[in-house]
Amino acid sequence: MNNESSQLQRGLKNRHIQLIAMGGAIGTGLFLGSAQVIQSAGPSIILGYAIGGLIAFLIMRQLGEMIVHEPVAGSFSHFAYKYWGKFPGFLAGWNYWILYILVAMTELTAVAKYINYWWPHIPAWTSVLFFFIVITLVNLGNVKFYGESEFWLSIVKVTAVISMIVFGLYLILTADASSGASFSNLWTAGGFFPNGFEGLFYMLAFLMFAFGGIELIGMAAAEAENPEKTIPKAINQVVFRILVFYVGALTILLSLVPWNQLELGGLDKSPFVMIFSQLGIDWAAHLLNFIILTAALSVYNSGMYANSRMLYGLAQQGNAPKIFKTVNKQGVPIPAVLFSALLIFGCVLLNYFVPEDALSHLIYVVVGALVLNWAMISLTHFKFMQSMKQLGQKTSFPALWSPASNILVLAFIATILYIMWTQGFKESVLMLPIWVVIMFILFKALRPKN
């Protein structure tokens, strides 16, 4: 085993890896984020998630080829550093770390809203503080403890989506003519593309962010038992999960009620809640609130895990202070966990001391960081392939259709940036070069002179 990861313990079993990958594919983007896309794209949102799922799968296979060849801490930051250069490694690592600090902050803030759905009198800061302490303690335990917590949080999400699909299918198949529930709702209310292909095209950028987090499996590689078998198995099932959980769930839901009859409102505009509420199934709102709360905690839990492991990997490279290389007897990078937790808590405090307008600007950074993250994975894989070719080495889990898939992924990312530029996210696009320059200045300032 490579000494880059020798201090971390391989305590994640096959079932942990499977559910971590599955949990990454089912986030709040499915439960909450799809409402806005449905308004613009109608039933063609189903095709949109299929397209997005294909691109996400290609990125996963590119990352997968590298991590199976060398399952180390720091994931794609390590590969960017090794096969591309010192600055790309620095940029990839710190960009990912900042991205998940901000994602963890937004998820933790959202948790308070879901608690207030049941108990409006509870001050937001108390529920935020409670879950902050719980998730931090989970991540200070050994990696098996994290694996178990994410396993069960993901089980709730997966069971919920499958149950909704089965229950929705039952309602469609047993519906009488007066109920209006029918698969024909997918094409009769203005057609499959009610607002033309443009209605879907300009939503691609928005729905792609639902797939943010699937690359988390790369962070778990250094602590996976038998990564050569468990990682390929988990990655290959990602495309199946996307088809079932995104395409399947939305096909059923948009068959239950015509998309243009959806009443906006309900639980943070979740289409799942809207549809079941309109069907008169009132208990669904409470059940879905619990599921969405679980989804937010799962993403936050995984975000803190990813942050600590990326910080550990950066310290191994010399791109972060040496203290973050420290692990306890159980193989947990305690300083990296605590430092990440400290910043996440600082971001939570921003919610109370900074106006909401200021926070919306942080979201622009999240959007830009995610796009940069995917682009760097694909570019790094391209460099990795060149290196393997020069060394005459063959990998055991080759990416699909590479290098054509690398070109396709980068062209798709360029399309996403164009959509963002034209659809009011110009600030996100402008932030990207500024962010890279800031990172380069920090790289020059912080890195010891060789």
PDB file of C-alpha atoms in Angstrom, residues 56-345:
ATOM      1  CA  ALA A  56     -21.678  12.380 -13.851  1.00  0.00           C
ATOM      2  CA  PHE A  57     -21.068   8.690 -14.567  1.00  0.00           C
ATOM      3  CA  LEU A  58     -18.310   9.487 -17.098  1.00  0.00           C
ATOM      4  CA  ILE A  59     -16.619  11.743 -14.494  1.00  0.00           C
ATOM      5  CA  MET A  60     -16.953   8.978 -11.900  1.00  0.00           C
ATOM      6  CA  ARG A  61     -15.335   6.410 -14.207  1.00  0.00           C
ATOM      7  CA  GLN A  62     -12.444   8.800 -14.910  1.00  0.00           C
ATOM      8  CA  LEU A  63     -11.921   9.323 -11.182  1.00  0.00           C
ATOM      9  CA  GLY A  64     -12.457   5.622 -10.592  1.00  0.00           C
ATOM     10  CA  GLU A  65      -9.635   4.565 -12.924  1.00  0.00           C
ATOM     11  CA  MET A  66      -7.208   6.693 -10.913  1.00  0.00           C
ATOM     12  CA  ILE A  67      -8.348   5.734  -7.403  1.00  0.00           C
ATOM     13  CA  VAL A  68      -8.446   1.991  -8.130  1.00  0.00           C
ATOM     14  CA  HIS A  69      -4.915   2.236  -9.571  1.00  0.00           C
ATOM     15  CA  GLU A  70      -3.770   4.109  -6.457  1.00  0.00           C
ATOM     16  CA  PRO A  71      -6.259   4.294  -3.537  1.00  0.00           C
ATOM     17  CA  VAL A  72      -4.764   7.140  -1.490  1.00  0.00           C
ATOM     18  CA  ALA A  73      -5.798  10.006   0.783  1.00  0.00           C
ATOM     19  CA  GLY A  74      -6.605  13.270  -0.942  1.00  0.00           C
ATOM     20  CA  SER A  75      -8.132  11.571  -3.983  1.00  0.00           C
ATOM     21  CA  PHE A  76      -7.995  13.737  -7.136  1.00  0.00           C
ATOM     22  CA  SER A  77      -5.846  16.384  -5.408  1.00  0.00           C
ATOM     23  CA  HIS A  78      -3.151  13.708  -5.034  1.00  0.00           C
ATOM     24  CA  PHE A  79      -3.465  12.753  -8.699  1.00  0.00           C
ATOM     25  CA  ALA A  80      -3.435  16.371  -9.902  1.00  0.00           C
ATOM     26  CA  TYR A  81      -0.298  16.922  -7.807  1.00  0.00           C
ATOM     27  CA  LYS A  82       1.412  13.763  -9.063  1.00  0.00           C
ATOM     28  CA  TYR A  83       0.484  13.750 -12.760  1.00  0.00           C
ATOM     29  CA  TRP A  84      -0.133  17.417 -13.538  1.00  0.00           C
ATOM     30  CA  GLY A  85       1.892  19.613 -11.226  1.00  0.00           C
ATOM     31  CA  LYS A  86       2.250  21.169  -7.778  1.00  0.00           C
ATOM     32  CA  PHE A  87      -0.159  24.046  -8.346  1.00  0.00           C
ATOM     33  CA  PRO A  88      -2.961  21.914  -9.900  1.00  0.00           C
ATOM     34  CA  GLY A  89      -2.692  19.614  -6.838  1.00  0.00           C
ATOM     35  CA  PHE A  90      -2.850  22.619  -4.511  1.00  0.00           C
ATOM     36  CA  LEU A  91      -5.798  24.124  -6.414  1.00  0.00           C
ATOM     37  CA  ALA A  92      -7.772  20.856  -6.674  1.00  0.00           C
ATOM     38  CA  GLY A  93      -7.380  20.099  -2.969  1.00  0.00           C
ATOM     39  CA  TRP A  94      -8.127  23.498  -1.506  1.00  0.00           C
ATOM     40  CA  ASN A  95     -10.966  24.140  -3.990  1.00  0.00           C
ATOM     41  CA  TYR A  96     -12.630  20.893  -2.914  1.00  0.00           C
ATOM     42  CA  TRP A  97     -12.075  21.689   0.762  1.00  0.00           C
ATOM     43  CA  ILE A  98     -13.617  25.177   0.471  1.00  0.00           C
ATOM     44  CA  LEU A  99     -16.488  23.779  -1.612  1.00  0.00           C
ATOM     45  CA  TYR A 100     -17.476  21.328   1.103  1.00  0.00           C
ATOM     46  CA  ILE A 101     -17.026  23.839   3.909  1.00  0.00           C
ATOM     47  CA  LEU A 102     -19.646  25.996   2.150  1.00  0.00           C
ATOM     48  CA  VAL A 103     -21.884  23.020   1.301  1.00  0.00           C
ATOM     49  CA  ALA A 104     -21.735  21.844   4.936  1.00  0.00           C
ATOM     50  CA  MET A 105     -22.628  25.360   6.084  1.00  0.00           C
ATOM     51  CA  THR A 106     -25.701  25.559   3.840  1.00  0.00           C
ATOM     52  CA  GLU A 107     -26.885  22.046   4.781  1.00  0.00           C
ATOM     53  CA  LEU A 108     -26.476  22.729   8.500  1.00  0.00           C
ATOM     54  CA  THR A 109     -28.411  25.977   8.129  1.00  0.00           C
ATOM     55  CA  ALA A 110     -31.149  24.139   6.212  1.00  0.00           C
ATOM     56  CA  VAL A 111     -31.495  21.573   9.012  1.00  0.00           C
ATOM     57  CA  ALA A 112     -32.901  24.300  11.291  1.00  0.00           C
ATOM     58  CA  LYS A 113     -35.686  25.018   8.770  1.00  0.00           C
ATOM     59  CA  TYR A 114     -36.731  21.378   8.703  1.00  0.00           C
ATOM     60  CA  ILE A 115     -36.815  21.216  12.517  1.00  0.00           C
ATOM     61  CA  ASN A 116     -38.909  24.407  12.573  1.00  0.00           C
ATOM     62  CA  TYR A 117     -41.451  22.738  10.279  1.00  0.00           C
ATOM     63  CA  TRP A 118     -42.471  20.634  13.289  1.00  0.00           C
ATOM     64  CA  TRP A 119     -41.485  22.945  16.141  1.00  0.00           C
ATOM     65  CA  PRO A 120     -41.604  26.590  14.955  1.00  0.00           C
ATOM     66  CA  HIS A 121     -40.926  27.885  18.494  1.00  0.00           C
ATOM     67  CA  ILE A 122     -37.414  26.340  18.664  1.00  0.00           C
ATOM     68  CA  PRO A 123     -34.775  29.007  17.881  1.00  0.00           C
ATOM     69  CA  ALA A 124     -32.812  28.102  14.756  1.00  0.00           C
ATOM     70  CA  TRP A 125     -29.442  28.450  16.484  1.00  0.00           C
ATOM     71  CA  THR A 126     -30.257  25.728  19.048  1.00  0.00           C
ATOM     72  CA  SER A 127     -30.997  23.013  16.465  1.00  0.00           C
ATOM     73  CA  VAL A 128     -27.987  24.157  14.397  1.00  0.00           C
ATOM     74  CA  LEU A 129     -25.735  23.889  17.469  1.00  0.00           C
ATOM     75  CA  PHE A 130     -27.164  20.484  18.462  1.00  0.00           C
ATOM     76  CA  PHE A 131     -26.565  18.864  15.052  1.00  0.00           C
ATOM     77  CA  PHE A 132     -23.188  20.584  14.687  1.00  0.00           C
ATOM     78  CA  ILE A 133     -22.029  18.901  17.932  1.00  0.00           C
ATOM     79  CA  VAL A 134     -23.513  15.495  16.978  1.00  0.00           C
ATOM     80  CA  ILE A 135     -21.960  15.351  13.486  1.00  0.00           C
ATOM     81  CA  THR A 136     -18.593  16.632  14.762  1.00  0.00           C
ATOM     82  CA  LEU A 137     -18.537  13.859  17.396  1.00  0.00           C
ATOM     83  CA  VAL A 138     -19.417  11.266  14.726  1.00  0.00           C
ATOM     84  CA  ASN A 139     -16.420  12.397  12.660  1.00  0.00           C
ATOM     85  CA  LEU A 140     -14.090  12.341  15.687  1.00  0.00           C
ATOM     86  CA  GLY A 141     -14.849   8.635  16.122  1.00  0.00           C
ATOM     87  CA  ASN A 142     -13.071   5.973  14.074  1.00  0.00           C
ATOM     88  CA  VAL A 143     -13.865   5.628  10.394  1.00  0.00           C
ATOM     89  CA  LYS A 144     -16.150   2.622  11.017  1.00  0.00           C
ATOM     90  CA  PHE A 145     -18.312   4.903  13.176  1.00  0.00           C
ATOM     91  CA  TYR A 146     -18.594   7.390  10.286  1.00  0.00           C
ATOM     92  CA  GLY A 147     -19.261   4.521   7.870  1.00  0.00           C
ATOM     93  CA  GLU A 148     -22.100   3.201  10.046  1.00  0.00           C
ATOM     94  CA  SER A 149     -23.689   6.639  10.487  1.00  0.00           C
ATOM     95  CA  GLU A 150     -23.617   7.335   6.743  1.00  0.00           C
ATOM     96  CA  PHE A 151     -24.840   3.800   6.029  1.00  0.00           C
ATOM     97  CA  TRP A 152     -28.007   4.308   8.077  1.00  0.00           C
ATOM     98  CA  LEU A 153     -28.629   7.906   6.938  1.00  0.00           C
ATOM     99  CA  SER A 154     -28.376   6.694   3.339  1.00  0.00           C
ATOM    100  CA  ILE A 155     -30.617   3.697   4.053  1.00  0.00           C
ATOM    101  CA  VAL A 156     -33.372   6.144   5.117  1.00  0.00           C
ATOM    102  CA  LYS A 157     -33.032   8.147   1.883  1.00  0.00           C
ATOM    103  CA  VAL A 158     -32.877   5.090  -0.365  1.00  0.00           C
ATOM    104  CA  THR A 159     -35.812   3.347   1.337  1.00  0.00           C
ATOM    105  CA  ALA A 160     -37.853   6.555   1.142  1.00  0.00           C
ATOM    106  CA  VAL A 161     -37.319   7.054  -2.590  1.00  0.00           C
ATOM    107  CA  ILE A 162     -38.035   3.390  -3.404  1.00  0.00           C
ATOM    108  CA  SER A 163     -41.177   3.532  -1.220  1.00  0.00           C
ATOM    109  CA  MET A 164     -42.369   6.684  -2.993  1.00  0.00           C
ATOM    110  CA  ILE A 165     -41.829   5.073  -6.395  1.00  0.00           C
ATOM    111  CA  VAL A 166     -43.716   1.893  -5.395  1.00  0.00           C
ATOM    112  CA  PHE A 167     -46.542   3.838  -3.699  1.00  0.00           C
ATOM    113  CA  GLY A 168     -46.800   6.250  -6.655  1.00  0.00           C
ATOM    114  CA  LEU A 169     -46.906   3.349  -9.107  1.00  0.00           C
ATOM    115  CA  TYR A 170     -49.667   1.755  -7.032  1.00  0.00           C
ATOM    116  CA  LEU A 171     -51.692   5.005  -7.150  1.00  0.00           C
ATOM    117  CA  ILE A 172     -51.292   5.221 -10.945  1.00  0.00           C
ATOM    118  CA  LEU A 173     -52.211   1.596 -11.620  1.00  0.00           C
ATOM    119  CA  THR A 174     -55.260   1.663  -9.305  1.00  0.00           C
ATOM    120  CA  ALA A 175     -56.456   5.166 -10.232  1.00  0.00           C
ATOM    121  CA  ASP A 176     -59.901   5.730 -11.757  1.00  0.00           C
ATOM    122  CA  ALA A 177     -60.443   8.180 -14.626  1.00  0.00           C
ATOM    123  CA  SER A 178     -61.551  11.019 -12.301  1.00  0.00           C
ATOM    124  CA  SER A 179     -58.254  11.046 -10.347  1.00  0.00           C
ATOM    125  CA  GLY A 180     -56.208  12.242 -13.311  1.00  0.00           C
ATOM    126  CA  ALA A 181     -53.239  10.027 -12.407  1.00  0.00           C
ATOM    127  CA  SER A 182     -51.836   8.509 -15.601  1.00  0.00           C
ATOM    128  CA  PHE A 183     -48.564   8.034 -17.470  1.00  0.00           C
ATOM    129  CA  SER A 184     -50.145  10.138 -20.242  1.00  0.00           C
ATOM    130  CA  ASN A 185     -49.543  13.197 -18.039  1.00  0.00           C
ATOM    131  CA  LEU A 186     -45.937  12.997 -19.267  1.00  0.00           C
ATOM    132  CA  TRP A 187     -46.912  14.113 -22.775  1.00  0.00           C
ATOM    133  CA  THR A 188     -50.502  15.425 -22.837  1.00  0.00           C
ATOM    134  CA  ALA A 189     -50.093  18.672 -20.822  1.00  0.00           C
ATOM    135  CA  GLY A 190     -48.267  20.687 -23.478  1.00  0.00           C
ATOM    136  CA  GLY A 191     -46.085  17.784 -24.594  1.00  0.00           C
ATOM    137  CA  PHE A 192     -42.883  16.293 -23.216  1.00  0.00           C
ATOM    138  CA  PHE A 193     -41.102  19.600 -24.032  1.00  0.00           C
ATOM    139  CA  PRO A 194     -43.859  22.112 -23.070  1.00  0.00           C
ATOM    140  CA  ASN A 195     -41.491  25.090 -23.324  1.00  0.00           C
ATOM    141  CA  GLY A 196     -39.430  23.685 -26.174  1.00  0.00           C
ATOM    142  CA  PHE A 197     -35.948  22.192 -25.830  1.00  0.00           C
ATOM    143  CA  GLU A 198     -34.769  25.603 -24.561  1.00  0.00           C
ATOM    144  CA  GLY A 199     -36.883  25.110 -21.440  1.00  0.00           C
ATOM    145  CA  LEU A 200     -34.740  22.086 -20.578  1.00  0.00           C
ATOM    146  CA  PHE A 201     -31.434  23.381 -21.982  1.00  0.00           C
ATOM    147  CA  TYR A 202     -31.293  26.430 -19.717  1.00  0.00           C
ATOM    148  CA  MET A 203     -32.105  24.272 -16.690  1.00  0.00           C
ATOM    149  CA  LEU A 204     -29.194  21.842 -17.269  1.00  0.00           C
ATOM    150  CA  ALA A 205     -26.859  23.985 -15.160  1.00  0.00           C
ATOM    151  CA  PHE A 206     -29.344  24.018 -12.291  1.00  0.00           C
ATOM    152  CA  LEU A 207     -30.080  20.297 -12.255  1.00  0.00           C
ATOM    153  CA  MET A 208     -26.391  19.300 -12.595  1.00  0.00           C
ATOM    154  CA  PHE A 209     -25.744  20.506  -9.066  1.00  0.00           C
ATOM    155  CA  ALA A 210     -27.975  17.703  -7.811  1.00  0.00           C
ATOM    156  CA  PHE A 211     -25.067  15.413  -8.757  1.00  0.00           C
ATOM    157  CA  GLY A 212     -22.526  17.298  -6.659  1.00  0.00           C
ATOM    158  CA  GLY A 213     -21.175  14.830  -4.103  1.00  0.00           C
ATOM    159  CA  ILE A 214     -20.998  11.652  -6.160  1.00  0.00           C
ATOM    160  CA  GLU A 215     -17.199  12.063  -6.266  1.00  0.00           C
ATOM    161  CA  LEU A 216     -17.179  11.569  -2.470  1.00  0.00           C
ATOM    162  CA  ILE A 217     -16.408   7.888  -3.046  1.00  0.00           C
ATOM    163  CA  GLY A 218     -12.916   8.988  -4.096  1.00  0.00           C
ATOM    164  CA  MET A 219     -12.347  10.399  -0.615  1.00  0.00           C
ATOM    165  CA  ALA A 220     -13.323   7.067   0.959  1.00  0.00           C
ATOM    166  CA  ALA A 221     -10.866   5.039  -1.168  1.00  0.00           C
ATOM    167  CA  ALA A 222      -7.958   5.406   1.279  1.00  0.00           C
ATOM    168  CA  GLU A 223     -10.032   3.837   4.065  1.00  0.00           C
ATOM    169  CA  ALA A 224     -11.840   1.174   2.071  1.00  0.00           C
ATOM    170  CA  GLU A 225     -11.247  -2.510   2.643  1.00  0.00           C
ATOM    171  CA  ASN A 226     -10.215  -4.125  -0.654  1.00  0.00           C
ATOM    172  CA  PRO A 227     -10.663  -0.926  -2.760  1.00  0.00           C
ATOM    173  CA  GLU A 228      -9.758  -2.784  -5.977  1.00  0.00           C
ATOM    174  CA  LYS A 229     -13.102  -4.616  -5.755  1.00  0.00           C
ATOM    175  CA  THR A 230     -15.406  -2.328  -3.759  1.00  0.00           C
ATOM    176  CA  ILE A 231     -14.712   0.952  -5.610  1.00  0.00           C
ATOM    177  CA  PRO A 232     -15.431  -0.315  -9.189  1.00  0.00           C
ATOM    178  CA  LYS A 233     -18.577  -2.068  -7.961  1.00  0.00           C
ATOM    179  CA  ALA A 234     -19.874   1.100  -6.295  1.00  0.00           C
ATOM    180  CA  ILE A 235     -19.031   3.361  -9.250  1.00  0.00           C
ATOM    181  CA  ASN A 236     -20.643   1.058 -11.820  1.00  0.00           C
ATOM    182  CA  GLN A 237     -23.875   1.112  -9.853  1.00  0.00           C
ATOM    183  CA  VAL A 238     -24.026   4.925  -9.836  1.00  0.00           C
ATOM    184  CA  VAL A 239     -25.644   5.114 -13.276  1.00  0.00           C
ATOM    185  CA  PHE A 240     -28.262   2.521 -12.224  1.00  0.00           C
ATOM    186  CA  ARG A 241     -29.025   4.495  -9.062  1.00  0.00           C
ATOM    187  CA  ILE A 242     -29.430   7.723 -11.014  1.00  0.00           C
ATOM    188  CA  LEU A 243     -31.884   6.037 -13.391  1.00  0.00           C
ATOM    189  CA  VAL A 244     -33.916   4.600 -10.507  1.00  0.00           C
ATOM    190  CA  PHE A 245     -33.807   7.464  -8.031  1.00  0.00           C
ATOM    191  CA  TYR A 246     -33.953  10.500 -10.310  1.00  0.00           C
ATOM    192  CA  VAL A 247     -35.495   9.332 -13.575  1.00  0.00           C
ATOM    193  CA  GLY A 248     -37.761   6.728 -11.955  1.00  0.00           C
ATOM    194  CA  ALA A 249     -38.994   8.922  -9.104  1.00  0.00           C
ATOM    195  CA  LEU A 250     -39.739  11.921 -11.325  1.00  0.00           C
ATOM    196  CA  THR A 251     -41.451   9.765 -13.973  1.00  0.00           C
ATOM    197  CA  ILE A 252     -43.840   8.454 -11.320  1.00  0.00           C
ATOM    198  CA  LEU A 253     -44.418  11.828  -9.642  1.00  0.00           C
ATOM    199  CA  LEU A 254     -45.113  13.696 -12.897  1.00  0.00           C
ATOM    200  CA  SER A 255     -47.554  10.938 -13.882  1.00  0.00           C
ATOM    201  CA  LEU A 256     -49.549  11.427 -10.674  1.00  0.00           C
ATOM    202  CA  VAL A 257     -50.342  15.102 -11.334  1.00  0.00           C
ATOM    203  CA  PRO A 258     -49.900  17.074 -14.604  1.00  0.00           C
ATOM    204  CA  TRP A 259     -46.800  19.225 -14.211  1.00  0.00           C
ATOM    205  CA  ASN A 260     -48.710  22.449 -15.033  1.00  0.00           C
ATOM    206  CA  GLN A 261     -51.210  21.829 -12.224  1.00  0.00           C
ATOM    207  CA  LEU A 262     -48.588  21.745  -9.494  1.00  0.00           C
ATOM    208  CA  GLU A 263     -49.334  24.308  -6.815  1.00  0.00           C
ATOM    209  CA  LEU A 264     -46.164  26.054  -5.710  1.00  0.00           C
ATOM    210  CA  GLY A 265     -45.830  26.024  -1.978  1.00  0.00           C
ATOM    211  CA  GLY A 266     -45.561  23.393   0.698  1.00  0.00           C
ATOM    212  CA  LEU A 267     -42.327  22.257   2.238  1.00  0.00           C
ATOM    213  CA  ASP A 268     -39.669  24.507   0.703  1.00  0.00           C
ATOM    214  CA  LYS A 269     -41.317  23.930  -2.687  1.00  0.00           C
ATOM    215  CA  SER A 270     -40.495  20.248  -2.720  1.00  0.00           C
ATOM    216  CA  PRO A 271     -42.377  18.686  -5.667  1.00  0.00           C
ATOM    217  CA  PHE A 272     -42.636  15.456  -3.667  1.00  0.00           C
ATOM    218  CA  VAL A 273     -44.581  17.246  -0.924  1.00  0.00           C
ATOM    219  CA  MET A 274     -46.625  19.302  -3.392  1.00  0.00           C
ATOM    220  CA  ILE A 275     -47.849  16.271  -5.312  1.00  0.00           C
ATOM    221  CA  PHE A 276     -48.737  14.078  -2.341  1.00  0.00           C
ATOM    222  CA  SER A 277     -50.410  17.026  -0.569  1.00  0.00           C
ATOM    223  CA  GLN A 278     -52.523  17.741  -3.663  1.00  0.00           C
ATOM    224  CA  LEU A 279     -53.563  14.098  -3.707  1.00  0.00           C
ATOM    225  CA  GLY A 280     -54.856  14.583  -0.154  1.00  0.00           C
ATOM    226  CA  ILE A 281     -52.175  12.444   1.496  1.00  0.00           C
ATOM    227  CA  ASP A 282     -51.379  14.832   4.336  1.00  0.00           C
ATOM    228  CA  TRP A 283     -49.048  12.538   6.272  1.00  0.00           C
ATOM    229  CA  ALA A 284     -46.650  12.651   3.322  1.00  0.00           C
ATOM    230  CA  ALA A 285     -45.501  16.168   4.227  1.00  0.00           C
ATOM    231  CA  HIS A 286     -44.330  15.051   7.673  1.00  0.00           C
ATOM    232  CA  LEU A 287     -42.692  11.916   6.336  1.00  0.00           C
ATOM    233  CA  LEU A 288     -40.926  13.850   3.598  1.00  0.00           C
ATOM    234  CA  ASN A 289     -39.772  16.500   6.052  1.00  0.00           C
ATOM    235  CA  PHE A 290     -38.058  13.735   8.023  1.00  0.00           C
ATOM    236  CA  ILE A 291     -36.499  12.329   4.833  1.00  0.00           C
ATOM    237  CA  ILE A 292     -35.240  15.726   3.670  1.00  0.00           C
ATOM    238  CA  LEU A 293     -33.830  16.389   7.154  1.00  0.00           C
ATOM    239  CA  THR A 294     -32.012  13.042   6.910  1.00  0.00           C
ATOM    240  CA  ALA A 295     -30.714  13.938   3.439  1.00  0.00           C
ATOM    241  CA  ALA A 296     -29.344  17.275   4.703  1.00  0.00           C
ATOM    242  CA  LEU A 297     -27.637  15.603   7.690  1.00  0.00           C
ATOM    243  CA  SER A 298     -26.184  12.929   5.407  1.00  0.00           C
ATOM    244  CA  VAL A 299     -24.669  15.528   3.061  1.00  0.00           C
ATOM    245  CA  TYR A 300     -23.341  17.530   6.030  1.00  0.00           C
ATOM    246  CA  ASN A 301     -21.874  14.380   7.637  1.00  0.00           C
ATOM    247  CA  SER A 302     -20.186  13.387   4.372  1.00  0.00           C
ATOM    248  CA  GLY A 303     -18.997  16.954   3.800  1.00  0.00           C
ATOM    249  CA  MET A 304     -17.169  17.036   7.132  1.00  0.00           C
ATOM    250  CA  TYR A 305     -15.637  13.616   6.440  1.00  0.00           C
ATOM    251  CA  ALA A 306     -14.465  14.706   2.964  1.00  0.00           C
ATOM    252  CA  ASN A 307     -13.038  17.961   4.326  1.00  0.00           C
ATOM    253  CA  SER A 308     -10.935  16.278   6.999  1.00  0.00           C
ATOM    254  CA  ARG A 309      -9.562  13.653   4.592  1.00  0.00           C
ATOM    255  CA  MET A 310      -8.761  16.229   1.913  1.00  0.00           C
ATOM    256  CA  LEU A 311      -6.960  18.378   4.496  1.00  0.00           C
ATOM    257  CA  TYR A 312      -4.995  15.292   5.602  1.00  0.00           C
ATOM    258  CA  GLY A 313      -4.079  14.579   1.963  1.00  0.00           C
ATOM    259  CA  LEU A 314      -3.003  18.203   1.397  1.00  0.00           C
ATOM    260  CA  ALA A 315      -0.759  18.020   4.455  1.00  0.00           C
ATOM    261  CA  GLN A 316       0.790  14.806   3.071  1.00  0.00           C
ATOM    262  CA  GLN A 317       1.658  16.738  -0.113  1.00  0.00           C
ATOM    263  CA  GLY A 318       3.098  19.676   1.838  1.00  0.00           C
ATOM    264  CA  ASN A 319       0.228  21.904   0.687  1.00  0.00           C
ATOM    265  CA  ALA A 320      -1.216  22.314   4.201  1.00  0.00           C
ATOM    266  CA  PRO A 321       0.356  22.690   7.676  1.00  0.00           C
ATOM    267  CA  LYS A 322       2.041  19.516   8.996  1.00  0.00           C
ATOM    268  CA  ILE A 323      -0.274  19.329  12.020  1.00  0.00           C
ATOM    269  CA  PHE A 324      -3.059  18.109   9.732  1.00  0.00           C
ATOM    270  CA  LYS A 325      -1.057  14.932   9.030  1.00  0.00           C
ATOM    271  CA  THR A 326      -1.539  13.922  12.680  1.00  0.00           C
ATOM    272  CA  VAL A 327      -3.848  10.975  13.354  1.00  0.00           C
ATOM    273  CA  ASN A 328      -4.808   9.276  16.621  1.00  0.00           C
ATOM    274  CA  LYS A 329      -4.421   5.554  17.434  1.00  0.00           C
ATOM    275  CA  GLN A 330      -7.678   4.820  15.603  1.00  0.00           C
ATOM    276  CA  GLY A 331      -6.389   6.466  12.425  1.00  0.00           C
ATOM    277  CA  VAL A 332      -8.618   9.576  12.658  1.00  0.00           C
ATOM    278  CA  PRO A 333      -7.042  12.906  11.575  1.00  0.00           C
ATOM    279  CA  ILE A 334      -8.310  14.784  14.657  1.00  0.00           C
ATOM    280  CA  PRO A 335      -6.727  18.229  13.908  1.00  0.00           C
ATOM    281  CA  ALA A 336      -8.137  18.136  10.347  1.00  0.00           C
ATOM    282  CA  VAL A 337     -11.624  17.269  11.647  1.00  0.00           C
ATOM    283  CA  LEU A 338     -11.552  19.990  14.326  1.00  0.00           C
ATOM    284  CA  PHE A 339     -10.234  22.696  11.980  1.00  0.00           C
ATOM    285  CA  SER A 340     -12.880  21.880   9.364  1.00  0.00           C
ATOM    286  CA  ALA A 341     -15.551  21.884  12.085  1.00  0.00           C
ATOM    287  CA  LEU A 342     -14.334  25.258  13.360  1.00  0.00           C
ATOM    288  CA  LEU A 343     -14.733  26.852   9.947  1.00  0.00           C
ATOM    289  CA  ILE A 344     -18.126  25.243   9.371  1.00  0.00           C
ATOM    290  CA  PHE A 345     -19.276  26.679  12.709  1.00  0.00           C
TER     291      PHE A 345
END
